[in-house]
mmCIF file of C-alpha atoms and ligand atoms in Angstrom:
data_model
loop_
_atom_site.group_PDB
_atom_site.id
_atom_site.type_symbol
_atom_site.label_atom_id
_atom_site.label_comp_id
_atom_site.label_asym_id
_atom_site.label_seq_id
_atom_site.Cartn_x
_atom_site.Cartn_y
_atom_site.Cartn_z
ATOM 1 C CA UNK A 1 0.188 0.677 0.066
ATOM 2 C CA UNK A 2 1.211 3.103 -0.763
ATOM 3 C CA UNK A 3 1.623 6.341 1.898
ATOM 4 C CA UNK A 4 -0.289 9.419 1.310
ATOM 5 C CA UNK A 5 1.410 12.577 0.695
ATOM 6 C CA UNK A 6 3.307 13.588 3.840
ATOM 7 C CA UNK A 7 4.298 16.580 5.273
ATOM 8 C CA UNK A 8 7.900 16.789 6.881
ATOM 9 C CA UNK A 9 7.368 16.162 10.341
ATOM 10 C CA UNK A 10 6.218 12.759 9.093
ATOM 11 C CA UNK A 11 8.681 12.293 6.181
ATOM 12 C CA UNK A 12 11.806 12.981 8.707
ATOM 13 C CA UNK A 13 10.158 9.535 9.978
ATOM 14 C CA UNK A 14 8.203 7.184 7.009
ATOM 15 C CA UNK A 15 9.739 9.528 4.026
ATOM 16 C CA UNK A 16 11.579 6.441 1.879
ATOM 17 C CA UNK A 17 10.864 3.725 4.682
ATOM 18 C CA UNK A 18 9.842 0.570 4.389
ATOM 19 C CA UNK A 19 9.714 -2.616 6.751
ATOM 20 C CA UNK A 20 12.124 -4.350 5.502
ATOM 21 C CA UNK A 21 10.050 -6.869 2.871
ATOM 22 C CA UNK A 22 11.442 -9.714 4.234
ATOM 23 C CA UNK A 23 11.501 -9.957 7.081
ATOM 24 C CA UNK A 24 9.309 -7.271 8.792
ATOM 25 C CA UNK A 25 11.627 -5.382 9.961
ATOM 26 C CA UNK A 26 10.275 -2.189 10.829
ATOM 27 C CA UNK A 27 13.716 -1.076 11.252
ATOM 28 C CA UNK A 28 15.879 0.127 8.404
ATOM 29 C CA UNK A 29 18.414 -3.409 8.486
ATOM 30 C CA UNK A 30 21.916 -2.339 8.396
ATOM 31 C CA UNK A 31 23.133 -4.538 5.311
ATOM 32 C CA UNK A 32 26.296 -5.008 6.661
ATOM 33 C CA UNK A 33 28.134 -7.418 3.564
ATOM 34 C CA UNK A 34 29.863 -6.274 0.879
ATOM 35 C CA UNK A 35 28.333 -8.289 -2.430
ATOM 36 C CA UNK A 36 25.152 -10.583 -2.810
ATOM 37 C CA UNK A 37 23.877 -14.203 -4.717
ATOM 38 C CA UNK A 38 23.228 -14.117 -7.996
ATOM 39 C CA UNK A 39 20.547 -16.170 -9.634
ATOM 40 C CA UNK A 40 22.432 -16.858 -13.399
ATOM 41 C CA UNK A 41 25.016 -14.001 -14.104
ATOM 42 C CA UNK A 42 23.414 -10.748 -14.313
ATOM 43 C CA UNK A 43 19.808 -12.220 -12.212
ATOM 44 C CA UNK A 44 19.773 -10.785 -8.997
ATOM 45 C CA UNK A 45 17.338 -8.466 -6.739
ATOM 46 C CA UNK A 46 18.820 -4.835 -7.531
ATOM 47 C CA UNK A 47 21.883 -5.300 -5.489
ATOM 48 C CA UNK A 48 24.583 -6.926 -7.321
ATOM 49 C CA UNK A 49 28.552 -4.963 -5.487
ATOM 50 C CA UNK A 50 27.815 -2.501 -2.523
ATOM 51 C CA UNK A 51 29.933 -0.178 -3.728
ATOM 52 C CA UNK A 52 26.964 0.769 -6.710
ATOM 53 C CA UNK A 53 24.374 -0.077 -4.366
ATOM 54 C CA UNK A 54 23.189 -1.234 -0.650
ATOM 55 C CA UNK A 55 20.875 -1.558 0.538
ATOM 56 C CA UNK A 56 20.778 1.036 3.846
ATOM 57 C CA UNK A 57 22.389 3.230 2.050
ATOM 58 C CA UNK A 58 19.457 3.594 -0.544
ATOM 59 C CA UNK A 59 16.762 3.684 2.538
ATOM 60 C CA UNK A 60 19.353 6.997 2.991
ATOM 61 C CA UNK A 61 18.651 8.444 -0.429
ATOM 62 C CA UNK A 62 15.117 8.043 -0.361
ATOM 63 C CA UNK A 63 14.799 9.552 2.946
ATOM 64 C CA UNK A 64 16.835 12.698 1.903
ATOM 65 C CA UNK A 65 15.652 13.198 -1.590
ATOM 66 C CA UNK A 66 11.520 13.145 0.268
ATOM 67 C CA UNK A 67 13.553 16.334 2.844
ATOM 68 C CA UNK A 68 14.777 18.440 0.038
ATOM 69 C CA UNK A 69 11.494 17.784 -1.801
ATOM 70 C CA UNK A 70 14.100 16.197 -4.731
ATOM 71 C CA UNK A 71 13.729 13.417 -6.675
ATOM 72 C CA UNK A 72 17.112 11.525 -5.842
ATOM 73 C CA UNK A 73 19.204 11.382 -3.112
ATOM 74 C CA UNK A 74 22.632 10.568 -2.050
ATOM 75 C CA UNK A 75 24.366 9.657 -0.095
ATOM 76 C CA UNK A 76 29.099 9.751 0.918
ATOM 77 C CA UNK A 77 31.334 9.003 3.344
ATOM 78 C CA UNK A 78 32.149 13.196 4.699
ATOM 79 C CA UNK A 79 30.584 15.671 3.314
ATOM 80 C CA UNK A 80 33.513 16.961 1.819
ATOM 81 C CA UNK A 81 33.369 14.028 -0.372
ATOM 82 C CA UNK A 82 30.357 14.189 -1.254
ATOM 83 C CA UNK A 83 31.764 17.919 -2.808
ATOM 84 C CA UNK A 84 34.571 16.441 -4.472
ATOM 85 C CA UNK A 85 31.773 13.953 -6.755
ATOM 86 C CA UNK A 86 29.569 17.281 -7.169
ATOM 87 C CA UNK A 87 33.171 19.389 -8.581
ATOM 88 C CA UNK A 88 34.089 16.493 -11.159
ATOM 89 C CA UNK A 89 30.522 17.532 -12.774
ATOM 90 C CA UNK A 90 32.857 20.331 -14.137
ATOM 91 C CA UNK A 91 36.076 19.680 -16.274
ATOM 92 C CA UNK A 92 39.605 21.623 -16.626
ATOM 93 C CA UNK A 93 39.425 25.664 -18.061
ATOM 94 C CA UNK A 94 35.550 25.411 -16.486
ATOM 95 C CA UNK A 95 35.005 27.637 -13.572
ATOM 96 C CA UNK A 96 32.575 27.458 -10.375
ATOM 97 C CA UNK A 97 31.664 31.225 -8.930
ATOM 98 C CA UNK A 98 31.565 30.739 -4.744
ATOM 99 C CA UNK A 99 30.714 32.470 -1.869
ATOM 100 C CA UNK A 100 33.505 34.674 -0.448
ATOM 101 C CA UNK A 101 32.616 32.906 2.865
ATOM 102 C CA UNK A 102 32.796 29.401 2.534
ATOM 103 C CA UNK A 103 33.201 26.364 5.080
ATOM 104 C CA UNK A 104 37.175 26.230 5.002
ATOM 105 C CA UNK A 105 37.044 22.496 4.422
ATOM 106 C CA UNK A 106 34.891 23.216 0.890
ATOM 107 C CA UNK A 107 37.313 26.142 0.415
ATOM 108 C CA UNK A 108 40.453 23.589 0.557
ATOM 109 C CA UNK A 109 39.037 21.551 -1.705
ATOM 110 C CA UNK A 110 38.734 23.470 -4.606
ATOM 111 C CA UNK A 111 41.644 26.022 -4.156
ATOM 112 C CA UNK A 112 43.878 23.099 -2.733
ATOM 113 C CA UNK A 113 43.232 19.825 -5.138
ATOM 114 C CA UNK A 114 40.296 21.360 -7.266
ATOM 115 C CA UNK A 115 42.127 23.869 -8.656
ATOM 116 C CA UNK A 116 46.013 21.590 -10.049
ATOM 117 C CA UNK A 117 43.775 20.105 -12.353
ATOM 118 C CA UNK A 118 42.638 23.458 -14.169
ATOM 119 C CA UNK A 119 39.340 24.234 -12.558
ATOM 120 C CA UNK A 120 39.077 27.609 -11.549
ATOM 121 C CA UNK A 121 37.625 29.146 -9.437
ATOM 122 C CA UNK A 122 36.407 33.016 -8.293
ATOM 123 C CA UNK A 123 34.456 33.777 -5.042
ATOM 124 C CA UNK A 124 32.830 36.418 -4.642
ATOM 125 C CA UNK A 125 30.170 38.135 -2.099
ATOM 126 C CA UNK A 126 27.019 36.736 -3.337
ATOM 127 C CA UNK A 127 25.146 39.681 -1.332
ATOM 128 C CA UNK A 128 25.996 42.546 -2.545
ATOM 129 C CA UNK A 129 24.124 43.712 -5.465
ATOM 130 C CA UNK A 130 26.228 43.027 -8.936
ATOM 131 C CA UNK A 131 27.914 40.874 -8.180
ATOM 132 C CA UNK A 132 27.497 37.641 -9.597
ATOM 133 C CA UNK A 133 26.497 39.527 -12.984
ATOM 134 C CA UNK A 134 30.284 40.884 -12.609
ATOM 135 C CA UNK A 135 31.730 37.616 -12.232
ATOM 136 C CA UNK A 136 30.254 35.658 -15.070
ATOM 137 C CA UNK A 137 32.169 34.790 -17.727
ATOM 138 C CA UNK A 138 31.731 32.353 -20.352
ATOM 139 C CA UNK A 139 34.176 29.656 -18.464
ATOM 140 C CA UNK A 140 31.157 30.049 -15.437
ATOM 141 C CA UNK A 141 30.118 26.203 -15.066
ATOM 142 C CA UNK A 142 29.372 26.653 -11.398
ATOM 143 C CA UNK A 143 27.660 29.055 -9.366
ATOM 144 C CA UNK A 144 27.829 27.310 -5.203
ATOM 145 C CA UNK A 145 25.898 29.016 -2.549
ATOM 146 C CA UNK A 146 26.579 28.709 0.789
ATOM 147 C CA UNK A 147 23.316 30.419 3.452
ATOM 148 C CA UNK A 148 23.044 31.101 6.215
ATOM 149 C CA UNK A 149 27.650 31.745 6.016
ATOM 150 C CA UNK A 150 29.941 30.475 9.192
ATOM 151 C CA UNK A 151 30.935 31.689 11.183
ATOM 152 C CA UNK A 152 29.561 35.251 10.336
ATOM 153 C CA UNK A 153 25.823 33.884 9.308
ATOM 154 C CA UNK A 154 25.295 36.128 6.175
ATOM 155 C CA UNK A 155 22.753 35.614 4.059
ATOM 156 C CA UNK A 156 22.625 34.916 0.027
ATOM 157 C CA UNK A 157 19.231 35.405 -1.260
ATOM 158 C CA UNK A 158 18.733 31.521 -2.784
ATOM 159 C CA UNK A 159 15.921 32.584 -5.305
ATOM 160 C CA UNK A 160 17.837 35.654 -6.752
ATOM 161 C CA UNK A 161 20.980 34.451 -7.616
ATOM 162 C CA UNK A 162 20.035 30.848 -9.002
ATOM 163 C CA UNK A 163 17.721 32.191 -11.192
ATOM 164 C CA UNK A 164 20.343 35.408 -12.324
ATOM 165 C CA UNK A 165 23.007 32.131 -12.729
ATOM 166 C CA UNK A 166 20.503 29.695 -14.290
ATOM 167 C CA UNK A 167 20.038 31.899 -17.017
ATOM 168 C CA UNK A 168 23.736 31.840 -17.719
ATOM 169 C CA UNK A 169 23.630 28.328 -17.552
ATOM 170 C CA UNK A 170 25.749 27.527 -14.354
ATOM 171 C CA UNK A 171 24.323 24.547 -12.088
ATOM 172 C CA UNK A 172 23.458 26.374 -8.802
ATOM 173 C CA UNK A 173 24.595 24.295 -5.581
ATOM 174 C CA UNK A 174 23.495 25.014 -2.033
ATOM 175 C CA UNK A 175 25.417 23.432 0.858
ATOM 176 C CA UNK A 176 21.686 23.088 3.412
ATOM 177 C CA UNK A 177 24.064 22.314 6.452
ATOM 178 C CA UNK A 178 23.289 25.505 8.561
ATOM 179 C CA UNK A 179 19.838 25.381 7.809
ATOM 180 C CA UNK A 180 19.028 21.827 7.213
ATOM 181 C CA UNK A 181 15.583 20.924 5.329
ATOM 182 C CA UNK A 182 14.107 21.687 7.660
ATOM 183 C CA UNK A 183 14.614 25.365 7.799
ATOM 184 C CA UNK A 184 15.057 25.948 3.418
ATOM 185 C CA UNK A 185 14.949 24.076 0.885
ATOM 186 C CA UNK A 186 17.428 24.753 -1.961
ATOM 187 C CA UNK A 187 15.442 23.382 -4.514
ATOM 188 C CA UNK A 188 11.802 24.812 -4.452
ATOM 189 C CA UNK A 189 14.520 28.148 -4.355
ATOM 190 C CA UNK A 190 16.091 26.842 -7.734
ATOM 191 C CA UNK A 191 19.051 25.187 -7.487
ATOM 192 C CA UNK A 192 19.328 22.515 -8.999
ATOM 193 C CA UNK A 193 21.365 20.430 -6.044
ATOM 194 C CA UNK A 194 22.123 20.803 -2.377
ATOM 195 C CA UNK A 195 24.290 19.565 -0.375
ATOM 196 C CA UNK A 196 24.785 18.249 3.011
ATOM 197 C CA UNK A 197 28.032 17.217 5.311
ATOM 198 C CA UNK A 198 25.045 15.080 6.908
ATOM 199 C CA UNK A 199 27.835 15.053 10.316
ATOM 200 C CA UNK A 200 26.053 18.280 11.185
ATOM 201 C CA UNK A 201 21.906 18.552 12.160
ATOM 202 C CA UNK A 202 20.673 15.575 9.807
ATOM 203 C CA UNK A 203 22.728 13.288 11.705
ATOM 204 C CA UNK A 204 22.377 15.458 14.813
ATOM 205 C CA UNK A 205 24.057 13.526 16.983
ATOM 206 C CA UNK A 206 27.844 13.728 16.712
ATOM 207 C CA UNK A 207 28.986 10.307 16.327
ATOM 208 C CA UNK A 208 29.213 9.796 12.657
ATOM 209 C CA UNK A 209 30.973 11.636 9.814
ATOM 210 C CA UNK A 210 28.371 11.519 6.198
ATOM 211 C CA UNK A 211 27.714 13.572 2.909
ATOM 212 C CA UNK A 212 24.763 13.730 1.142
ATOM 213 C CA UNK A 213 23.290 15.058 -1.945
ATOM 214 C CA UNK A 214 20.033 15.369 -4.020
ATOM 215 C CA UNK A 215 18.680 16.722 -6.924
ATOM 216 C CA UNK A 216 15.717 16.840 -8.756
ATOM 217 C CA UNK A 217 17.473 16.654 -11.986
ATOM 218 C CA UNK A 218 17.764 12.896 -13.641
ATOM 219 C CA UNK A 219 20.959 13.976 -16.205
ATOM 220 C CA UNK A 220 22.408 15.413 -12.862
ATOM 221 C CA UNK A 221 21.293 12.667 -10.326
ATOM 222 C CA UNK A 222 22.808 10.159 -13.569
ATOM 223 C CA UNK A 223 25.792 11.471 -13.462
ATOM 224 C CA UNK A 224 26.360 11.788 -9.849
ATOM 225 C CA UNK A 225 25.491 8.046 -9.552
ATOM 226 C CA UNK A 226 27.978 7.902 -12.222
ATOM 227 C CA UNK A 227 30.908 9.270 -10.099
ATOM 228 C CA UNK A 228 29.948 8.099 -6.551
ATOM 229 C CA UNK A 229 30.405 4.614 -7.873
ATOM 230 C CA UNK A 230 33.689 4.968 -10.244
ATOM 231 C CA UNK A 231 35.153 7.141 -7.327
ATOM 232 C CA UNK A 232 33.626 5.106 -4.890
ATOM 233 C CA UNK A 233 33.747 7.376 -1.340
ATOM 234 C CA UNK A 234 31.156 5.830 -0.249
ATOM 235 C CA UNK A 235 29.676 5.712 3.021
ATOM 236 C CA UNK A 236 29.276 2.285 5.143
ATOM 237 C CA UNK A 237 26.073 0.868 6.255
ATOM 238 C CA UNK A 238 26.051 1.137 9.950
ATOM 239 C CA UNK A 239 26.529 5.049 9.258
ATOM 240 C CA UNK A 240 23.905 5.473 6.778
ATOM 241 C CA UNK A 241 21.687 3.838 9.631
ATOM 242 C CA UNK A 242 22.776 5.756 12.022
ATOM 243 C CA UNK A 243 22.314 8.745 10.277
ATOM 244 C CA UNK A 244 18.853 7.370 8.818
ATOM 245 C CA UNK A 245 18.086 7.302 12.943
ATOM 246 C CA UNK A 246 18.672 10.585 13.669
ATOM 247 C CA UNK A 247 16.870 11.923 11.118
ATOM 248 C CA UNK A 248 13.721 10.869 12.187
ATOM 249 C CA UNK A 249 13.786 13.353 15.383
ATOM 250 C CA UNK A 250 15.181 15.898 12.736
ATOM 251 C CA UNK A 251 12.360 17.806 13.210
ATOM 252 C CA UNK A 252 11.769 17.762 16.983
ATOM 253 C CA UNK A 253 15.274 18.286 17.164
ATOM 254 C CA UNK A 254 15.420 22.076 15.040
ATOM 255 C CA UNK A 255 11.908 23.138 16.759
ATOM 256 C CA UNK A 256 14.463 22.835 20.030
ATOM 257 C CA UNK A 257 17.713 24.424 18.574
ATOM 258 C CA UNK A 258 15.401 27.265 17.320
ATOM 259 C CA UNK A 259 14.010 27.995 20.313
ATOM 260 C CA UNK A 260 17.307 28.005 22.267
ATOM 261 C CA UNK A 261 19.444 29.290 19.339
ATOM 262 C CA UNK A 262 16.155 32.866 20.053
ATOM 263 C CA UNK A 263 16.772 32.678 23.309
ATOM 264 C CA UNK A 264 20.360 32.668 23.345
ATOM 265 C CA UNK A 265 20.668 35.352 21.341
ATOM 266 C CA UNK A 266 18.955 37.790 22.594
ATOM 267 C CA UNK A 267 20.716 37.153 26.050
ATOM 268 C CA UNK A 268 24.031 37.463 24.816
ATOM 269 C CA UNK A 269 22.691 40.823 22.983
ATOM 270 C CA UNK A 270 21.958 42.695 26.341
ATOM 271 C CA UNK A 271 25.392 41.569 27.949
ATOM 272 C CA UNK A 272 27.749 43.947 29.068
ATOM 273 C CA UNK A 273 30.905 42.135 27.939
ATOM 274 C CA UNK A 274 29.618 41.852 24.502
ATOM 275 C CA UNK A 275 29.555 44.543 21.628
ATOM 276 C CA UNK A 276 27.765 42.361 18.466
ATOM 277 C CA UNK A 277 25.154 39.538 18.176
ATOM 278 C CA UNK A 278 25.324 37.739 14.705
ATOM 279 C CA UNK A 279 22.109 35.704 14.264
ATOM 280 C CA UNK A 280 19.126 36.465 11.487
ATOM 281 C CA UNK A 281 16.773 36.070 13.902
ATOM 282 C CA UNK A 282 16.968 39.886 14.280
ATOM 283 C CA UNK A 283 15.745 42.768 12.232
ATOM 284 C CA UNK A 284 19.018 44.173 12.102
ATOM 285 C CA UNK A 285 20.583 41.664 10.755
ATOM 286 C CA UNK A 286 21.153 42.587 6.956
ATOM 287 C CA UNK A 287 20.213 39.590 5.492
ATOM 288 C CA UNK A 288 16.888 38.887 7.867
ATOM 289 C CA UNK A 289 14.597 39.546 5.504
ATOM 290 C CA UNK A 290 15.146 37.188 3.001
ATOM 291 C CA UNK A 291 16.129 34.912 6.017
ATOM 292 C CA UNK A 292 12.411 35.409 7.156
ATOM 293 C CA UNK A 293 11.357 34.631 2.830
ATOM 294 C CA UNK A 294 13.849 32.186 2.649
ATOM 295 C CA UNK A 295 13.853 29.754 6.105
ATOM 296 C CA UNK A 296 11.007 28.768 8.126
ATOM 297 C CA UNK A 297 13.039 29.823 11.722
ATOM 298 C CA UNK A 298 16.464 31.387 11.791
ATOM 299 C CA UNK A 299 18.209 27.855 13.073
ATOM 300 C CA UNK A 300 20.324 26.748 16.131
ATOM 301 C CA UNK A 301 24.021 28.792 15.012
ATOM 302 C CA UNK A 302 25.297 31.947 16.155
ATOM 303 C CA UNK A 303 28.240 33.789 16.218
ATOM 304 C CA UNK A 304 29.665 37.120 18.717
ATOM 305 C CA UNK A 305 32.278 39.531 19.851
ATOM 306 C CA UNK A 306 33.515 40.299 23.435
ATOM 307 C CA UNK A 307 33.893 43.830 23.987
ATOM 308 C CA UNK A 308 37.195 43.108 24.801
ATOM 309 C CA UNK A 309 37.889 41.490 21.302
ATOM 310 C CA UNK A 310 41.597 39.773 21.403
ATOM 311 C CA UNK A 311 42.209 36.559 21.780
ATOM 312 C CA UNK A 312 43.286 36.105 25.163
ATOM 313 C CA UNK A 313 39.237 37.418 26.503
ATOM 314 C CA UNK A 314 37.977 34.195 24.120
ATOM 315 C CA UNK A 315 40.623 31.669 25.751
ATOM 316 C CA UNK A 316 39.746 33.537 29.498
ATOM 317 C CA UNK A 317 35.638 32.854 28.297
ATOM 318 C CA UNK A 318 35.936 29.132 26.363
ATOM 319 C CA UNK A 319 38.027 28.012 29.316
ATOM 320 C CA UNK A 320 35.291 28.992 31.650
ATOM 321 C CA UNK A 321 32.030 27.162 29.764
ATOM 322 C CA UNK A 322 31.030 24.085 31.644
ATOM 323 C CA UNK A 323 27.755 22.823 29.577
ATOM 324 C CA UNK A 324 29.275 24.245 26.315
ATOM 325 C CA UNK A 325 32.109 21.867 25.079
ATOM 326 C CA UNK A 326 34.773 23.953 22.838
ATOM 327 C CA UNK A 327 34.667 21.297 19.692
ATOM 328 C CA UNK A 328 34.838 21.748 16.365
ATOM 329 C CA UNK A 329 31.969 20.730 14.308
ATOM 330 C CA UNK A 330 28.064 21.819 15.105
ATOM 331 C CA UNK A 331 24.642 20.634 14.764
ATOM 332 C CA UNK A 332 24.764 17.712 17.241
ATOM 333 C CA UNK A 333 21.786 17.923 19.879
ATOM 334 C CA UNK A 334 24.569 19.352 22.519
ATOM 335 C CA UNK A 335 25.787 22.869 22.972
ATOM 336 C CA UNK A 336 29.451 23.107 21.393
ATOM 337 C CA UNK A 337 31.739 26.340 21.683
ATOM 338 C CA UNK A 338 34.477 27.617 19.208
ATOM 339 C CA UNK A 339 36.875 29.739 18.398
ATOM 340 C CA UNK A 340 37.136 30.214 14.128
ATOM 341 C CA UNK A 341 40.679 32.357 13.945
ATOM 342 C CA UNK A 342 41.706 29.731 15.386
ATOM 343 C CA UNK A 343 39.463 26.913 14.927
ATOM 344 C CA UNK A 344 37.251 26.714 11.309
ATOM 345 C CA UNK A 345 38.912 29.553 9.444
ATOM 346 C CA UNK A 346 42.919 29.492 10.961
ATOM 347 C CA UNK A 347 43.838 28.602 7.473
ATOM 348 C CA UNK A 348 42.722 32.199 5.906
ATOM 349 C CA UNK A 349 44.908 34.602 6.259
ATOM 350 C CA UNK A 350 44.698 37.086 9.275
ATOM 351 C CA UNK A 351 43.708 40.205 6.107
ATOM 352 C CA UNK A 352 40.976 38.321 5.035
ATOM 353 C CA UNK A 353 39.981 37.040 8.813
ATOM 354 C CA UNK A 354 39.871 40.913 9.590
ATOM 355 C CA UNK A 355 37.751 41.678 5.778
ATOM 356 C CA UNK A 356 34.926 38.436 6.950
ATOM 357 C CA UNK A 357 34.933 39.809 10.647
ATOM 358 C CA UNK A 358 36.609 37.046 12.277
ATOM 359 C CA UNK A 359 38.143 38.996 14.825
ATOM 360 C CA UNK A 360 39.920 37.647 17.873
ATOM 361 C CA UNK A 361 36.851 37.961 20.145
ATOM 362 C CA UNK A 362 34.554 36.538 17.412
ATOM 363 C CA UNK A 363 33.176 33.401 19.589
ATOM 364 C CA UNK A 364 30.863 31.077 17.398
ATOM 365 C CA UNK A 365 28.605 28.205 19.183
ATOM 366 C CA UNK A 366 26.288 25.559 18.243
ATOM 367 C CA UNK A 367 23.276 25.714 20.217
ATOM 368 C CA UNK A 368 22.108 22.746 21.157
ATOM 369 C CA UNK A 369 19.032 21.245 23.234
ATOM 370 C CA UNK A 370 19.460 20.896 26.561
ATOM 371 C CA UNK A 371 17.364 22.883 28.916
ATOM 372 C CA UNK A 372 17.655 27.195 28.350
ATOM 373 C CA UNK A 373 18.008 27.821 31.910
ATOM 374 C CA UNK A 374 20.951 25.384 31.794
ATOM 375 C CA UNK A 375 22.825 26.980 28.653
ATOM 376 C CA UNK A 376 21.892 30.573 29.944
ATOM 377 C CA UNK A 377 23.331 30.767 33.061
ATOM 378 C CA UNK A 378 26.635 28.350 31.616
ATOM 379 C CA UNK A 379 27.453 31.443 29.127
ATOM 380 C CA UNK A 380 26.887 34.156 32.078
ATOM 381 C CA UNK A 381 29.079 32.526 35.150
ATOM 382 C CA UNK A 382 31.979 32.699 31.414
ATOM 383 C CA UNK A 383 31.102 35.885 30.607
ATOM 384 C CA UNK A 384 30.592 38.066 34.402
ATOM 385 C CA UNK A 385 34.021 35.886 36.186
ATOM 386 C CA UNK A 386 35.796 37.322 33.018
ATOM 387 C CA UNK A 387 37.422 39.747 34.738
ATOM 388 C CA UNK A 388 38.433 37.613 37.658
HETATM 389 C C1 PLP B 401 31.110 20.406 7.600
HETATM 390 C C2 PLP B 401 30.784 20.839 7.194
HETATM 391 C C3 PLP B 401 31.203 20.524 5.874
HETATM 392 C C4 PLP B 401 32.075 19.212 5.784
HETATM 393 O O1 PLP B 401 31.294 18.657 5.255
HETATM 394 P P1 PLP B 401 32.453 17.017 6.198
HETATM 395 O O2 PLP B 401 31.603 16.129 6.580
HETATM 396 O O3 PLP B 401 33.174 17.705 7.872
HETATM 397 O O4 PLP B 401 33.480 16.096 5.713
HETATM 398 C C5 PLP B 401 30.939 20.917 4.314
HETATM 399 N N1 PLP B 401 29.534 22.544 4.788
HETATM 400 C C6 PLP B 401 29.595 22.561 5.981
HETATM 401 C C7 PLP B 401 28.621 24.134 6.296
HETATM 402 C C8 PLP B 401 30.315 21.822 6.750
HETATM 403 O O5 PLP B 401 29.574 22.667 8.389
#
């Protein structure tokens, strides 16, 4: 019996999922096998060798497709492996136009690995009027968007830039890691491919590294599946299972991440030791109107600047935290704090960091789903004790 059309909060649980036909198992089984029996050469049940296809991975691929309102999903061993597959759609001489404040690992993959194969890159401020038009040329083949960006929480008008890029024939890709499909569905805004580091909100429990792609294009899906199989950067069945299990509570977690993010942003804004808070839910955030239109809510990521804008002050603050953990990554149930200038963005030249607003006293928070009273108390005691 086919399922009725479901709402997002039901698709997280049921999207692309059905009880295992051989046993009735309600949860997707972990098919820990590399190969599948054939009755005669080429006569099989759709699975031959697990690099090409594995039923646990297939279930996850159907799940992300349903959450991103896509026809096709693909799963990889990490977010960067998924990005690597997308870049392999290009050939030498082709150019990618990308947001100028990309995730550091994406920037490194572009400029250290793909540059040496003759792919060209231009980094522009996609929030600036006319920036994309000024960058477009006959070699431009792909537009790479992040919104909100890391760690300054800048917002790109996805529908507007996607429209402009597609008029020039570019493939439009959105890294939707920070928002998750609960908050934002880029394919519905005109993107061709949506990419996730599922390591973050989708899996949501800081226990797996995994990447996902989704698209409505038959042609792009076919080429990406070919690259997935021929390059082989797939995820294992256990990791696919963990991600599927995490996705079942995505809507519940995101709702709480958003509530806690809002409460903490508002608390920090009033604190005398804080000079600025970057969170798109504030009416005076430059991307607020676009974020309100293209996102369901404003998420659990925020950054703030300490009044005394130095590394020493940032380290003093981070050392005093007791509930927030100082760590790379984001999007898990537990709250994390980071120092972008020395952690995620350490590889950027200092002048570029300064230009983006990533000063030494900037702190990034991934607000988790704990009791908000404990999170505010933790940040409060750390800020209040900075002088001692
Ligand atoms: C973490 C992250 C990536 C890379 O994903 P991995 O799973 O770590 O390989 C890409 N983009 C963004 C926005 C991320 O936060």
